[in-house]
mmCIF file of C-alpha atoms and ligand atoms in Angstrom:
data_model
loop_
_atom_site.group_PDB
_atom_site.id
_atom_site.type_symbol
_atom_site.label_atom_id
_atom_site.label_comp_id
_atom_site.label_asym_id
_atom_site.label_seq_id
_atom_site.Cartn_x
_atom_site.Cartn_y
_atom_site.Cartn_z
ATOM 1 C CA MET A 1 110.480 -62.711 -61.578
ATOM 2 C CA PRO A 2 107.416 -61.765 -59.596
ATOM 3 C CA LEU A 3 108.185 -60.878 -56.086
ATOM 4 C CA GLU A 4 107.909 -63.822 -53.973
ATOM 5 C CA ILE A 5 104.874 -63.851 -51.760
ATOM 6 C CA LEU A 6 105.711 -64.829 -48.074
ATOM 7 C CA LYS A 7 103.254 -67.608 -46.521
ATOM 8 C CA TYR A 8 101.900 -68.052 -43.165
ATOM 9 C CA PRO A 9 103.486 -68.745 -40.267
ATOM 10 C CA ASN A 10 106.381 -66.227 -41.806
ATOM 11 C CA PRO A 11 106.759 -63.874 -38.771
ATOM 12 C CA ILE A 12 106.844 -60.754 -41.148
ATOM 13 C CA LEU A 13 103.178 -61.486 -41.619
ATOM 14 C CA ALA A 14 102.232 -61.133 -37.929
ATOM 15 C CA ARG A 15 104.315 -57.813 -37.568
ATOM 16 C CA LYS A 16 102.657 -54.212 -37.416
ATOM 17 C CA ALA A 17 103.845 -52.347 -40.530
ATOM 18 C CA GLU A 18 105.294 -48.913 -40.435
ATOM 19 C CA PRO A 19 103.711 -45.870 -41.923
ATOM 20 C CA VAL A 20 105.280 -44.757 -45.483
ATOM 21 C CA PRO A 21 106.780 -41.328 -44.456
ATOM 22 C CA VAL A 22 107.164 -40.095 -48.159
ATOM 23 C CA VAL A 23 106.001 -41.726 -51.512
ATOM 24 C CA THR A 24 109.534 -41.748 -52.991
ATOM 25 C CA PRO A 25 110.419 -43.673 -56.435
ATOM 26 C CA GLU A 26 111.411 -46.579 -54.422
ATOM 27 C CA ILE A 27 107.956 -46.803 -52.931
ATOM 28 C CA ARG A 28 106.435 -46.660 -56.526
ATOM 29 C CA ALA A 29 108.599 -49.239 -57.748
ATOM 30 C CA LEU A 30 107.575 -51.663 -54.801
ATOM 31 C CA ALA A 31 103.857 -50.977 -55.559
ATOM 32 C CA ALA A 32 104.680 -51.845 -59.211
ATOM 33 C CA GLY A 33 106.238 -55.058 -57.982
ATOM 34 C CA MET A 34 103.243 -55.935 -55.910
ATOM 35 C CA ALA A 35 100.788 -55.540 -58.442
ATOM 36 C CA GLU A 36 102.809 -57.674 -60.879
ATOM 37 C CA ALA A 37 103.087 -60.425 -57.922
ATOM 38 C CA MET A 38 99.198 -60.123 -57.444
ATOM 39 C CA TYR A 39 98.502 -60.580 -60.893
ATOM 40 C CA ALA A 40 100.962 -63.208 -61.332
ATOM 41 C CA ASN A 41 99.395 -65.446 -58.399
ATOM 42 C CA GLN A 42 95.580 -64.689 -59.640
ATOM 43 C CA GLY A 43 95.044 -62.333 -56.780
ATOM 44 C CA ILE A 44 92.701 -59.282 -56.305
ATOM 45 C CA GLY A 45 94.657 -58.017 -53.479
ATOM 46 C CA LEU A 46 98.015 -57.830 -51.942
ATOM 47 C CA ALA A 47 99.695 -55.694 -48.763
ATOM 48 C CA ALA A 48 103.365 -54.925 -48.537
ATOM 49 C CA PRO A 49 104.211 -57.200 -45.679
ATOM 50 C CA GLN A 50 103.245 -60.179 -48.035
ATOM 51 C CA VAL A 51 106.229 -59.370 -50.055
ATOM 52 C CA GLY A 52 108.548 -59.000 -47.247
ATOM 53 C CA ALA A 53 108.341 -55.225 -46.992
ATOM 54 C CA SER A 54 106.532 -53.915 -43.448
ATOM 55 C CA ILE A 55 105.344 -50.906 -44.495
ATOM 56 C CA ARG A 56 101.766 -49.731 -44.860
ATOM 57 C CA MET A 57 100.841 -50.062 -48.594
ATOM 58 C CA ILE A 58 98.102 -52.051 -50.535
ATOM 59 C CA VAL A 59 97.330 -53.085 -54.103
ATOM 60 C CA VAL A 60 93.743 -54.067 -54.953
ATOM 61 C CA ASP A 61 92.459 -54.941 -58.270
ATOM 62 C CA LEU A 62 88.979 -56.289 -58.465
ATOM 63 C CA SER A 63 89.097 -56.742 -62.261
ATOM 64 C CA GLY A 64 91.567 -59.516 -62.024
ATOM 65 C CA PRO A 65 94.831 -60.379 -63.629
ATOM 66 C CA GLU A 66 93.399 -60.881 -67.207
ATOM 67 C CA LYS A 67 91.737 -57.395 -67.332
ATOM 68 C CA ARG A 68 93.995 -55.349 -65.059
ATOM 69 C CA GLU A 69 91.829 -52.351 -65.467
ATOM 70 C CA ALA A 70 90.961 -51.260 -61.806
ATOM 71 C CA LEU A 71 94.279 -51.183 -59.953
ATOM 72 C CA VAL A 72 94.038 -49.217 -56.985
ATOM 73 C CA THR A 73 97.294 -48.418 -54.773
ATOM 74 C CA LEU A 74 96.835 -47.099 -51.338
ATOM 75 C CA VAL A 75 99.575 -45.766 -49.042
ATOM 76 C CA ASN A 76 98.942 -45.586 -45.149
ATOM 77 C CA PRO A 77 95.163 -46.488 -45.759
ATOM 78 C CA VAL A 78 93.013 -45.841 -42.581
ATOM 79 C CA ILE A 79 89.355 -47.256 -42.256
ATOM 80 C CA THR A 80 87.707 -43.954 -41.000
ATOM 81 C CA ALA A 81 84.068 -45.509 -40.924
ATOM 82 C CA ALA A 82 82.541 -48.881 -41.166
ATOM 83 C CA SER A 83 79.023 -49.850 -40.965
ATOM 84 C CA GLY A 84 76.860 -53.118 -41.459
ATOM 85 C CA GLU A 85 77.755 -56.605 -41.604
ATOM 86 C CA GLN A 86 78.374 -59.046 -44.569
ATOM 87 C CA GLU A 87 79.960 -62.681 -44.528
ATOM 88 C CA ASP A 88 81.830 -64.139 -47.374
ATOM 89 C CA GLU A 89 84.522 -66.772 -47.994
ATOM 90 C CA GLU A 90 87.919 -65.464 -48.068
ATOM 91 C CA GLY A 91 91.383 -66.798 -49.081
ATOM 92 C CA CYS A 92 94.982 -65.399 -49.003
ATOM 93 C CA LEU A 93 97.874 -65.625 -51.124
ATOM 94 C CA SER A 94 99.908 -65.825 -47.939
ATOM 95 C CA VAL A 95 97.771 -68.882 -46.427
ATOM 96 C CA ARG A 96 98.028 -71.979 -48.351
ATOM 97 C CA ASN A 97 95.242 -74.343 -49.403
ATOM 98 C CA TYR A 98 92.616 -72.771 -47.041
ATOM 99 C CA ARG A 99 89.533 -70.579 -47.335
ATOM 100 C CA SER A 100 86.964 -69.927 -44.586
ATOM 101 C CA MET A 101 83.886 -67.591 -44.186
ATOM 102 C CA VAL A 102 84.839 -64.222 -42.418
ATOM 103 C CA THR A 103 82.282 -61.540 -40.978
ATOM 104 C CA ARG A 104 83.265 -57.997 -41.929
ATOM 105 C CA ALA A 105 81.758 -54.331 -42.127
ATOM 106 C CA ALA A 106 79.229 -54.167 -45.105
ATOM 107 C CA ASN A 107 80.639 -50.594 -45.739
ATOM 108 C CA VAL A 108 83.528 -48.975 -45.242
ATOM 109 C CA THR A 109 85.386 -45.515 -45.766
ATOM 110 C CA VAL A 110 88.999 -45.560 -46.447
ATOM 111 C CA GLU A 111 91.359 -42.846 -46.534
ATOM 112 C CA ALA A 112 94.958 -42.810 -47.871
ATOM 113 C CA LEU A 113 97.506 -41.483 -50.183
ATOM 114 C CA ASP A 114 97.867 -42.335 -53.765
ATOM 115 C CA LEU A 115 101.302 -42.825 -55.387
ATOM 116 C CA ASP A 116 101.459 -39.050 -56.025
ATOM 117 C CA GLY A 117 101.172 -38.628 -52.285
ATOM 118 C CA ARG A 118 97.925 -37.087 -52.813
ATOM 119 C CA PRO A 119 94.915 -37.774 -50.067
ATOM 120 C CA LEU A 120 92.231 -39.939 -51.587
ATOM 121 C CA THR A 121 88.912 -41.377 -50.004
ATOM 122 C CA ILE A 122 87.186 -44.574 -51.066
ATOM 123 C CA GLU A 123 83.722 -45.553 -50.218
ATOM 124 C CA ALA A 124 83.370 -49.257 -50.741
ATOM 125 C CA ASP A 125 80.769 -52.086 -50.454
ATOM 126 C CA GLU A 126 80.557 -55.569 -51.283
ATOM 127 C CA LEU A 127 83.844 -57.168 -52.259
ATOM 128 C CA LEU A 128 85.817 -54.118 -52.410
ATOM 129 C CA ALA A 129 84.968 -53.427 -48.754
ATOM 130 C CA ILE A 130 85.881 -57.001 -47.933
ATOM 131 C CA CYS A 131 88.997 -56.763 -49.764
ATOM 132 C CA LEU A 132 90.122 -53.329 -48.292
ATOM 133 C CA GLN A 133 89.491 -54.617 -45.020
ATOM 134 C CA HIS A 134 91.460 -57.970 -45.560
ATOM 135 C CA GLU A 135 94.432 -55.811 -46.808
ATOM 136 C CA ILE A 136 94.351 -53.606 -44.162
ATOM 137 C CA ASP A 137 94.414 -56.344 -41.479
ATOM 138 C CA HIS A 138 97.562 -57.299 -43.191
ATOM 139 C CA LEU A 139 99.212 -54.208 -41.968
ATOM 140 C CA GLU A 140 98.262 -54.832 -38.426
ATOM 141 C CA GLY A 141 99.722 -58.299 -38.753
ATOM 142 C CA VAL A 142 96.278 -59.824 -38.931
ATOM 143 C CA LEU A 143 95.375 -62.639 -41.180
ATOM 144 C CA PHE A 144 91.773 -63.788 -41.939
ATOM 145 C CA ILE A 145 92.669 -67.158 -40.090
ATOM 146 C CA ASP A 146 92.876 -64.989 -37.121
ATOM 147 C CA ARG A 147 89.149 -63.970 -37.408
ATOM 148 C CA ILE A 148 87.854 -67.667 -37.588
ATOM 149 C CA SER A 149 86.938 -69.909 -34.901
ATOM 150 C CA ARG A 150 89.589 -71.488 -32.518
ATOM 151 C CA LEU A 151 88.574 -75.007 -33.672
ATOM 152 C CA LYS A 152 89.056 -73.995 -37.265
ATOM 153 C CA ARG A 153 92.268 -72.584 -36.578
ATOM 154 C CA ALA A 154 93.441 -75.092 -34.699
ATOM 155 C CA MET A 155 92.690 -77.525 -37.427
ATOM 156 C CA TYR A 156 94.538 -75.556 -39.948
ATOM 157 C CA ASP A 157 97.548 -74.980 -37.816
ATOM 158 C CA LYS A 158 97.790 -78.874 -37.580
ATOM 159 C CA ARG A 159 97.671 -79.229 -41.273
ATOM 160 C CA VAL A 160 100.389 -76.268 -41.712
ATOM 161 C CA LYS A 161 102.531 -77.948 -39.088
ATOM 162 C CA ARG A 162 102.575 -81.276 -41.267
ATOM 163 C CA TRP A 163 103.635 -79.166 -44.329
ATOM 164 C CA THR A 164 106.288 -77.368 -42.512
ATOM 165 C CA THR A 165 107.694 -80.267 -40.379
ATOM 166 C CA PRO A 166 110.529 -82.066 -42.744
ATOM 167 C CA THR A 167 109.594 -85.708 -43.291
ATOM 168 C CA PRO A 168 112.722 -88.069 -42.365
ATOM 169 C CA ASP A 169 113.375 -88.448 -45.936
ATOM 170 C CA GLN A 170 113.834 -84.693 -46.583
ATOM 171 C CA THR A 171 115.993 -84.544 -43.428
ATOM 172 C CA ASN A 172 118.332 -87.212 -45.083
ATOM 173 C CA SER A 173 118.705 -85.611 -48.499
HETATM 174 ZN ZN1 ZN B 1 95.633 -61.655 -47.466
#
């Protein structure tokens, strides 16, 4: 069974995640579980808080669940440089039935540790830059719906409330 992915408005998704002090076998096992959950849910990125672990680790694989050939795991990732601007439609495995345009930096430099605890630097643009910014946002407790207009957000929250409020039928069963 892949790890369960938490859904908005779960409060863990709004929490700032803790740095990983040492890359232990447990951390590597969690990373493997995160990749599995990402692939099982047809995602291209996943952050540890989305599986209930409030620590600073993300997985990304733009090649997708069929190919699985570009998996990158980043521990304690930090955006050290960002420039330009791009806008694209985003969704999130933790945000049900919703996609929206989000403006992000066009180019980012990310520094992190790999699963052997070695430092690495990634220069990203286009979709990889979007994905890295989206996943690193999760480590700050920020979702893409925190970056859309107030009106759009209010409309989405209304829908979420409808899904999460039990109907009289469910209350009785
Ligand atoms: Zn997400």
